[in-house]
Short mmCIF file of C-alpha atoms in Angstrom, two decimals:
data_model
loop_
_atom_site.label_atom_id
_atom_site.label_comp_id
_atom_site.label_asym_id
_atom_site.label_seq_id
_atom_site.Cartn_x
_atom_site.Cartn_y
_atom_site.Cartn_z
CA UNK C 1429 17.37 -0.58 -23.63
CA UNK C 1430 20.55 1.47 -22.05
CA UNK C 1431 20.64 0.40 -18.62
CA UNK C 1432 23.23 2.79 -17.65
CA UNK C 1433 21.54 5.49 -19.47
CA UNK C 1434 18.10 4.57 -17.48
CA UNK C 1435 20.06 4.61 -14.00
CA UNK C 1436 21.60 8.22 -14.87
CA UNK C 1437 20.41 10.55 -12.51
CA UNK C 1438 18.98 8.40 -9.90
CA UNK C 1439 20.97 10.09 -6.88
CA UNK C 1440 19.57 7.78 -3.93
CA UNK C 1441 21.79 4.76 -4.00
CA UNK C 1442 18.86 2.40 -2.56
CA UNK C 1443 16.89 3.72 -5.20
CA UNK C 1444 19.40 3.48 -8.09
CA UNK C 1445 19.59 -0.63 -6.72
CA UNK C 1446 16.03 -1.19 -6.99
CA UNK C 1447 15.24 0.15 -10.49
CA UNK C 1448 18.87 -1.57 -11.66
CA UNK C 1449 16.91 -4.68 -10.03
CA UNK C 1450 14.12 -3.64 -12.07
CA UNK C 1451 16.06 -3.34 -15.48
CA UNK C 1452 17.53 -6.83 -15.09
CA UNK C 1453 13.96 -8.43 -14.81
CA UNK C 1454 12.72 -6.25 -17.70
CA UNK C 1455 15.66 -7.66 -19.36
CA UNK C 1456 14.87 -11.19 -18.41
CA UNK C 1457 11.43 -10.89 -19.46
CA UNK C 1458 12.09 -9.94 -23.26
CA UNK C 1459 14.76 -12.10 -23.42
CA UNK C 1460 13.04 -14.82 -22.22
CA UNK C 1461 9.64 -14.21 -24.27
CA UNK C 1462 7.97 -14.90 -20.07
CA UNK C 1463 6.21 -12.74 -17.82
CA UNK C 1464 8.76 -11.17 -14.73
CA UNK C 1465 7.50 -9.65 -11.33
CA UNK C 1466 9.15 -7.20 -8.91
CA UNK C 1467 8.92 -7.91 -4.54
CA UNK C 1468 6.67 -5.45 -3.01
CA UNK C 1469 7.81 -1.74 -2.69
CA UNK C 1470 6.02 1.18 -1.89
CA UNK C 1471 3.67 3.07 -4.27
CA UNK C 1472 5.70 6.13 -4.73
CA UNK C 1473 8.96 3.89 -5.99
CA UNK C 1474 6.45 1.84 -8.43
CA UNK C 1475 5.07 5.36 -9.74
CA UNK C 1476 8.69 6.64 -10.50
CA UNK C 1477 9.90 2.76 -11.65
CA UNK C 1478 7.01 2.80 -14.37
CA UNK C 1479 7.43 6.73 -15.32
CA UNK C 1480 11.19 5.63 -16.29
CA UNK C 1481 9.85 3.21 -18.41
CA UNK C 1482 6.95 4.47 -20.03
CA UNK C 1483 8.87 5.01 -23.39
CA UNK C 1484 9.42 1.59 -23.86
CA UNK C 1485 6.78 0.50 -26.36
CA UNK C 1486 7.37 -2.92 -26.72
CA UNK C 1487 7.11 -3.51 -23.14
CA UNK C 1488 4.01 -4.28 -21.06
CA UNK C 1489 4.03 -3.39 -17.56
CA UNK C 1490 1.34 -3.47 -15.08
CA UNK C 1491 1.70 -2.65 -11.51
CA UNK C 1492 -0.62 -4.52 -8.54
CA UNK C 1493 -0.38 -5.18 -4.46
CA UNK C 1494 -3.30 -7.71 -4.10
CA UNK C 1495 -6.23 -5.31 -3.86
CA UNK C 1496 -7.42 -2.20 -5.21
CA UNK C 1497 -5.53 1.04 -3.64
CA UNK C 1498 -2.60 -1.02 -2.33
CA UNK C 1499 -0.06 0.75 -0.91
CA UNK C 1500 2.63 -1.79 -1.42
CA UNK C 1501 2.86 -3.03 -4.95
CA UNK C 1502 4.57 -5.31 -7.58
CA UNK C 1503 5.69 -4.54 -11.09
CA UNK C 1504 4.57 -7.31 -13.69
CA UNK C 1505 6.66 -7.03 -17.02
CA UNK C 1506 5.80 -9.34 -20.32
CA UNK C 1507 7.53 -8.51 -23.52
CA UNK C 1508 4.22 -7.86 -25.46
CA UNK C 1509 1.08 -5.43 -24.82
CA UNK C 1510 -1.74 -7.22 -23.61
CA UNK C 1511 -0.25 -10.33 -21.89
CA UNK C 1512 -0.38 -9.85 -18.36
CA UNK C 1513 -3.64 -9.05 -15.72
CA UNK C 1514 -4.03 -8.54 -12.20
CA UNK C 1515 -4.75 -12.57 -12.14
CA UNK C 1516 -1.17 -13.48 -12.76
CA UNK C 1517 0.23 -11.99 -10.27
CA UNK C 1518 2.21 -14.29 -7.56
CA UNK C 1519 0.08 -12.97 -3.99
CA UNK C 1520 -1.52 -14.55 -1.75
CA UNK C 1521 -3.85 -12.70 0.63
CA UNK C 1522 -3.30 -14.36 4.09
CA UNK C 1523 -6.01 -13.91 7.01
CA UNK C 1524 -4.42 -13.45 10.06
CA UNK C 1525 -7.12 -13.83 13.03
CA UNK C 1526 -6.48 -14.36 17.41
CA UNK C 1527 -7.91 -17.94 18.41
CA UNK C 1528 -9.80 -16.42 20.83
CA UNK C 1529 -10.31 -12.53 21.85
CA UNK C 1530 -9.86 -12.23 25.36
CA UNK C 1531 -11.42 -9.85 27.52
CA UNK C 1532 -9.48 -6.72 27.88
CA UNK C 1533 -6.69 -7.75 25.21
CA UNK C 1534 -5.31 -4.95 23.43
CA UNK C 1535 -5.89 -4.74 19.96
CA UNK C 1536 -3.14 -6.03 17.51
CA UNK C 1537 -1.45 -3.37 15.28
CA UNK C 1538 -0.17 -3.12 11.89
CA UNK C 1539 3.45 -3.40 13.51
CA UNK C 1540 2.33 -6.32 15.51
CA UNK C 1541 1.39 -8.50 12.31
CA UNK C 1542 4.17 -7.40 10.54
CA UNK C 1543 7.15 -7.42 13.08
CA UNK C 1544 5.49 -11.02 14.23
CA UNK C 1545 6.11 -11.74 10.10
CA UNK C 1546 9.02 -10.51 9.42
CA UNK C 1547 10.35 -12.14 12.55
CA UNK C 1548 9.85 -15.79 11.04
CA UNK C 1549 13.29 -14.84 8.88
CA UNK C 1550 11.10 -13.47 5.76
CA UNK C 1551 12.60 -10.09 3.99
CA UNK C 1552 10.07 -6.89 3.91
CA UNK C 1553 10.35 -7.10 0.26
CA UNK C 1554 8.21 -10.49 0.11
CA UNK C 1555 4.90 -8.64 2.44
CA UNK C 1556 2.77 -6.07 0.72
CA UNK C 1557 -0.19 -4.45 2.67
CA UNK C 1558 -1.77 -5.76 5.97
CA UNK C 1559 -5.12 -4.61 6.69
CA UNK C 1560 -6.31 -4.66 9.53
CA UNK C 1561 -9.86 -5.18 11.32
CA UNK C 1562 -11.37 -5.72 14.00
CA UNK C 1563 -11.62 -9.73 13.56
CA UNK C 1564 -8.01 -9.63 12.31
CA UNK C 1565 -5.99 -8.90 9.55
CA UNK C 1566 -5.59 -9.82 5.87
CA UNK C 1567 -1.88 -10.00 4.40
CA UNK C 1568 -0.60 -9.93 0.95
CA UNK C 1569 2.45 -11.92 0.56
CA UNK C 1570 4.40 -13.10 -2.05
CA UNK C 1571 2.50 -16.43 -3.45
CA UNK C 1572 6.32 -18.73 -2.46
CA UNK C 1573 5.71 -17.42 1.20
CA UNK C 1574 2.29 -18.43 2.07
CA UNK C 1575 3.08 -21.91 2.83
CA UNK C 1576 5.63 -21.15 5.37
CA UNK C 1577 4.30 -18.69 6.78
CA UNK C 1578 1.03 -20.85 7.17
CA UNK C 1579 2.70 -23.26 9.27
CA UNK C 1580 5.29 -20.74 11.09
CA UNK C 1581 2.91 -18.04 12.00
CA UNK C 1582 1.61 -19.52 15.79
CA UNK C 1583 1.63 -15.79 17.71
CA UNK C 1584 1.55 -12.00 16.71
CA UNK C 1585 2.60 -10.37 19.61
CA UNK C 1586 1.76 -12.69 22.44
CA UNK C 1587 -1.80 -13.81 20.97
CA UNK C 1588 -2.00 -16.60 19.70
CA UNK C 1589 -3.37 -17.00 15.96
CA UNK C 1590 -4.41 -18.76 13.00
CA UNK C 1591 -3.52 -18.50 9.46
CA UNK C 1592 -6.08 -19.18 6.93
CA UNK C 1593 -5.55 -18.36 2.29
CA UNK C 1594 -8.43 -16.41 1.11
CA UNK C 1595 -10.42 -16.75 -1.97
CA UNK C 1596 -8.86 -14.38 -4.94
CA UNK C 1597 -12.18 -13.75 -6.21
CA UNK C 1598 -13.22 -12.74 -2.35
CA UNK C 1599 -9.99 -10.10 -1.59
CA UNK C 1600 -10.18 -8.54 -5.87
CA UNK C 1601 -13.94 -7.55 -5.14
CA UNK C 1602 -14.16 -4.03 -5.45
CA UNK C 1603 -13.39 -1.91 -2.41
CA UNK C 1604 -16.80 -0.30 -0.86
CA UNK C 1605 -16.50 3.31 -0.36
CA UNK C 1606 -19.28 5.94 0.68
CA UNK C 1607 -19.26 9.42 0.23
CA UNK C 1608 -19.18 11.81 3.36
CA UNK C 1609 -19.66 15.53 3.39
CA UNK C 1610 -17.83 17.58 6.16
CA UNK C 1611 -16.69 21.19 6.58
CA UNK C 1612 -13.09 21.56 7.61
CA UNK C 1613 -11.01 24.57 9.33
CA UNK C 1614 -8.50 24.73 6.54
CA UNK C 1615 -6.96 22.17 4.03
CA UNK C 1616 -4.12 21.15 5.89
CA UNK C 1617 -3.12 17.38 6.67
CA UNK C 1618 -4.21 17.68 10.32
CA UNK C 1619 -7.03 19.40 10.21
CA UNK C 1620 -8.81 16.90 7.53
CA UNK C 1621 -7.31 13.60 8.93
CA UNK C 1622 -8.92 15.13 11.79
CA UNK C 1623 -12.00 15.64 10.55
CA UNK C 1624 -12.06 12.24 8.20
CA UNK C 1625 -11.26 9.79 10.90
CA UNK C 1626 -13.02 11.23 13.89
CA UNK C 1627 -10.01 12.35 15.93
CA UNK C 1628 -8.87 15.09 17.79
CA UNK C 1629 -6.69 17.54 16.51
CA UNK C 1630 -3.65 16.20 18.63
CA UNK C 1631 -3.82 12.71 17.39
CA UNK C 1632 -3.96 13.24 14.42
CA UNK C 1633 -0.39 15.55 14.73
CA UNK C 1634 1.03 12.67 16.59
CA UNK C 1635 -0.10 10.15 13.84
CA UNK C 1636 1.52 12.28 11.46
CA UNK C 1637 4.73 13.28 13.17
CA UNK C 1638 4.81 9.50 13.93
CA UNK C 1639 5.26 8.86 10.30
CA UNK C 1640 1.69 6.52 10.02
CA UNK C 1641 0.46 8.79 7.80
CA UNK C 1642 0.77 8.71 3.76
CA UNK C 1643 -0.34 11.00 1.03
CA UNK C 1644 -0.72 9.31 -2.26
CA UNK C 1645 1.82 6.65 -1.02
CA UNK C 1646 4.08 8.62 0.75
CA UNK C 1647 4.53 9.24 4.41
CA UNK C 1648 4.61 12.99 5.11
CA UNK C 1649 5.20 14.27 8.06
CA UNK C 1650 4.01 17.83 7.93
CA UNK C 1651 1.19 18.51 9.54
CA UNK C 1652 0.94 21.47 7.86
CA UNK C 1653 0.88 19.95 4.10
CA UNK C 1654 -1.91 20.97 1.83
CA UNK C 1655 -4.01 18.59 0.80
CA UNK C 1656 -6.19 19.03 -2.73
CA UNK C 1657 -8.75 17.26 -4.28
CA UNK C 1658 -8.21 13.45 -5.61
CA UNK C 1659 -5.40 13.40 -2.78
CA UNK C 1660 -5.31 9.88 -1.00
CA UNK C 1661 -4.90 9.82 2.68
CA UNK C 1662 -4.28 6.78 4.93
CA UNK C 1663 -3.84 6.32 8.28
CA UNK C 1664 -2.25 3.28 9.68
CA UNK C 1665 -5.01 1.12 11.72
CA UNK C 1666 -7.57 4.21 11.25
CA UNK C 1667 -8.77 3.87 7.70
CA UNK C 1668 -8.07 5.52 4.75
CA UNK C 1669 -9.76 8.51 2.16
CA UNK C 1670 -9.60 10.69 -1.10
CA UNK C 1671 -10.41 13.75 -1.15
CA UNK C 1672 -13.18 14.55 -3.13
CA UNK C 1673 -14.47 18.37 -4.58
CA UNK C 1674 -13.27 21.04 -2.39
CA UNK C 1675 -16.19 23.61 -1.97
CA UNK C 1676 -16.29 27.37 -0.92
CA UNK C 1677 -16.43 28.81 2.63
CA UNK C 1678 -19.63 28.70 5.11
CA UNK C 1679 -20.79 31.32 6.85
CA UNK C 1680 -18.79 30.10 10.01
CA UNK C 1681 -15.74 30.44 7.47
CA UNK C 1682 -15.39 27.06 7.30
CA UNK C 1683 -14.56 24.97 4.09
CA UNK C 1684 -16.88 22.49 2.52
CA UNK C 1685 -15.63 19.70 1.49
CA UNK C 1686 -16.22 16.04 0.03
CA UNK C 1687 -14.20 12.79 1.28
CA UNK C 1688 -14.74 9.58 -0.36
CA UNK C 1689 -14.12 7.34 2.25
CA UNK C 1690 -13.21 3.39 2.29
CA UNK C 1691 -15.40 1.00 4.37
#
């Protein structure tokens, strides 16, 4: 394996230092004859890590953020096919909950649990995805962390909280998803976020032009963009969807359309 050769190319320096990061723990793991894993990163950086290494045959790499459709994921790496599964990877999925919900409280946000983590000294590299839910939130972390933050994390926000490890058998169950049928103005990102999530054409610009909005991964901020079918749409602390088969027009000239939406 060329290193050099592998980084050639790569023209955004942040980028470049991640996969070189990469290449050192692929390295590692051969060398070694043990299985390697990446911090978190987002899914769009793990698709283009493992496309630059899909022509290395002797190496097996599986990618995995705690759950199915993660958004923030880990590379594994062992130096034979077949060695590594979902099991083996180092997360723990952390249930963040209020002691007590208080009449009137506002609800905590993604960037409550988050800044609330981050703020007990722990780099953004060691979270992966925080869902949140009405009775909380569940956090993937890397497996090292959990401890600490289990007897750091007192408050998120100014609500007090308690941290409780959850069951890997529990959080790896199979997402639930249903299958809705809606007829949309057009295809564009606003307009089917819209549609999808129940909100109003103007919050679902400002979501998007607020940058909580990803499409397969990736924030976009156009609220223009076309969406197509097997797209996957998320909306911070709204829920997330793929879009299913697109269909032809009604007879209001409206599009029919299927969304495959998680629950």
């Amino acid at each position: 394996m060329n290193k050099q050769q592998m980084l050639k190319g790569i023209q955004d320096q942040d980028e470049r230092l991640l996969f070189a990061k990469v290449l050192d723990q692929v390295a590692f793991a051969m060398k070694r004859n043990e299985l390697q894993f990446t911090d978190f990163m987002d899914a769009a950086k793990c698709g283009r890590c493992l496309e630059r290494l899909k022509n290395n045959t002797d190496l097996d790499v599986l990618s995995f953020g705690g759950v199915e459709e993660a958004e923030r994921l880990k590379l594994g790496f062992a130096p034979m096919q077949g060695m590594i599964s979902y099991g083996q990877f180092p997360i723990t999925a952390l249930h963040i909950a209020p002691k007590s919900k208080k009449f009137g409280q506002t609800d905590l946000s993604h960037r409550d649990y988050l800044g609330s983590i981050l703020g007990l000294g722990i780099e953004r590299g060691k979270v992966g995805d925080i869902l949140v839910s009405q009775d909380g939130a569940v956090c993937f972390v890397n497996e090292e962390m959990a401890d600490y933050i289990q007897m750091n994390l007192d408050k998120v926000s100014k609500t007090t909280v308690t941290v409780i490890r959850l069951d890997k058998a529990e959080v790896l169950a199979p997402k639930r998803t249903e299958i809705r049928r809606q007829t949309v103005a057009s295809m564009r990102l606003d307009a089917v976020l819209g549609e999808a999530l129940r909100l109003s054409r103007g919050k679902a610009q400002a979501l998007i032009s607020s940058e909580k909005v990803n499409v397969n991964w990736s924030v976009v901020t156009n609220t223009s963009y076309i969406l197509k079918t097997s797209d996957m749409v998320s909306a911070r602390g709204f829920g997330r969807f793929r879009v299913g088969e697109v269909g032809g027009r009604t007879k209001k000239d409206r599009i029919a359309l299927e969304l495959e939406m998680y629950i």
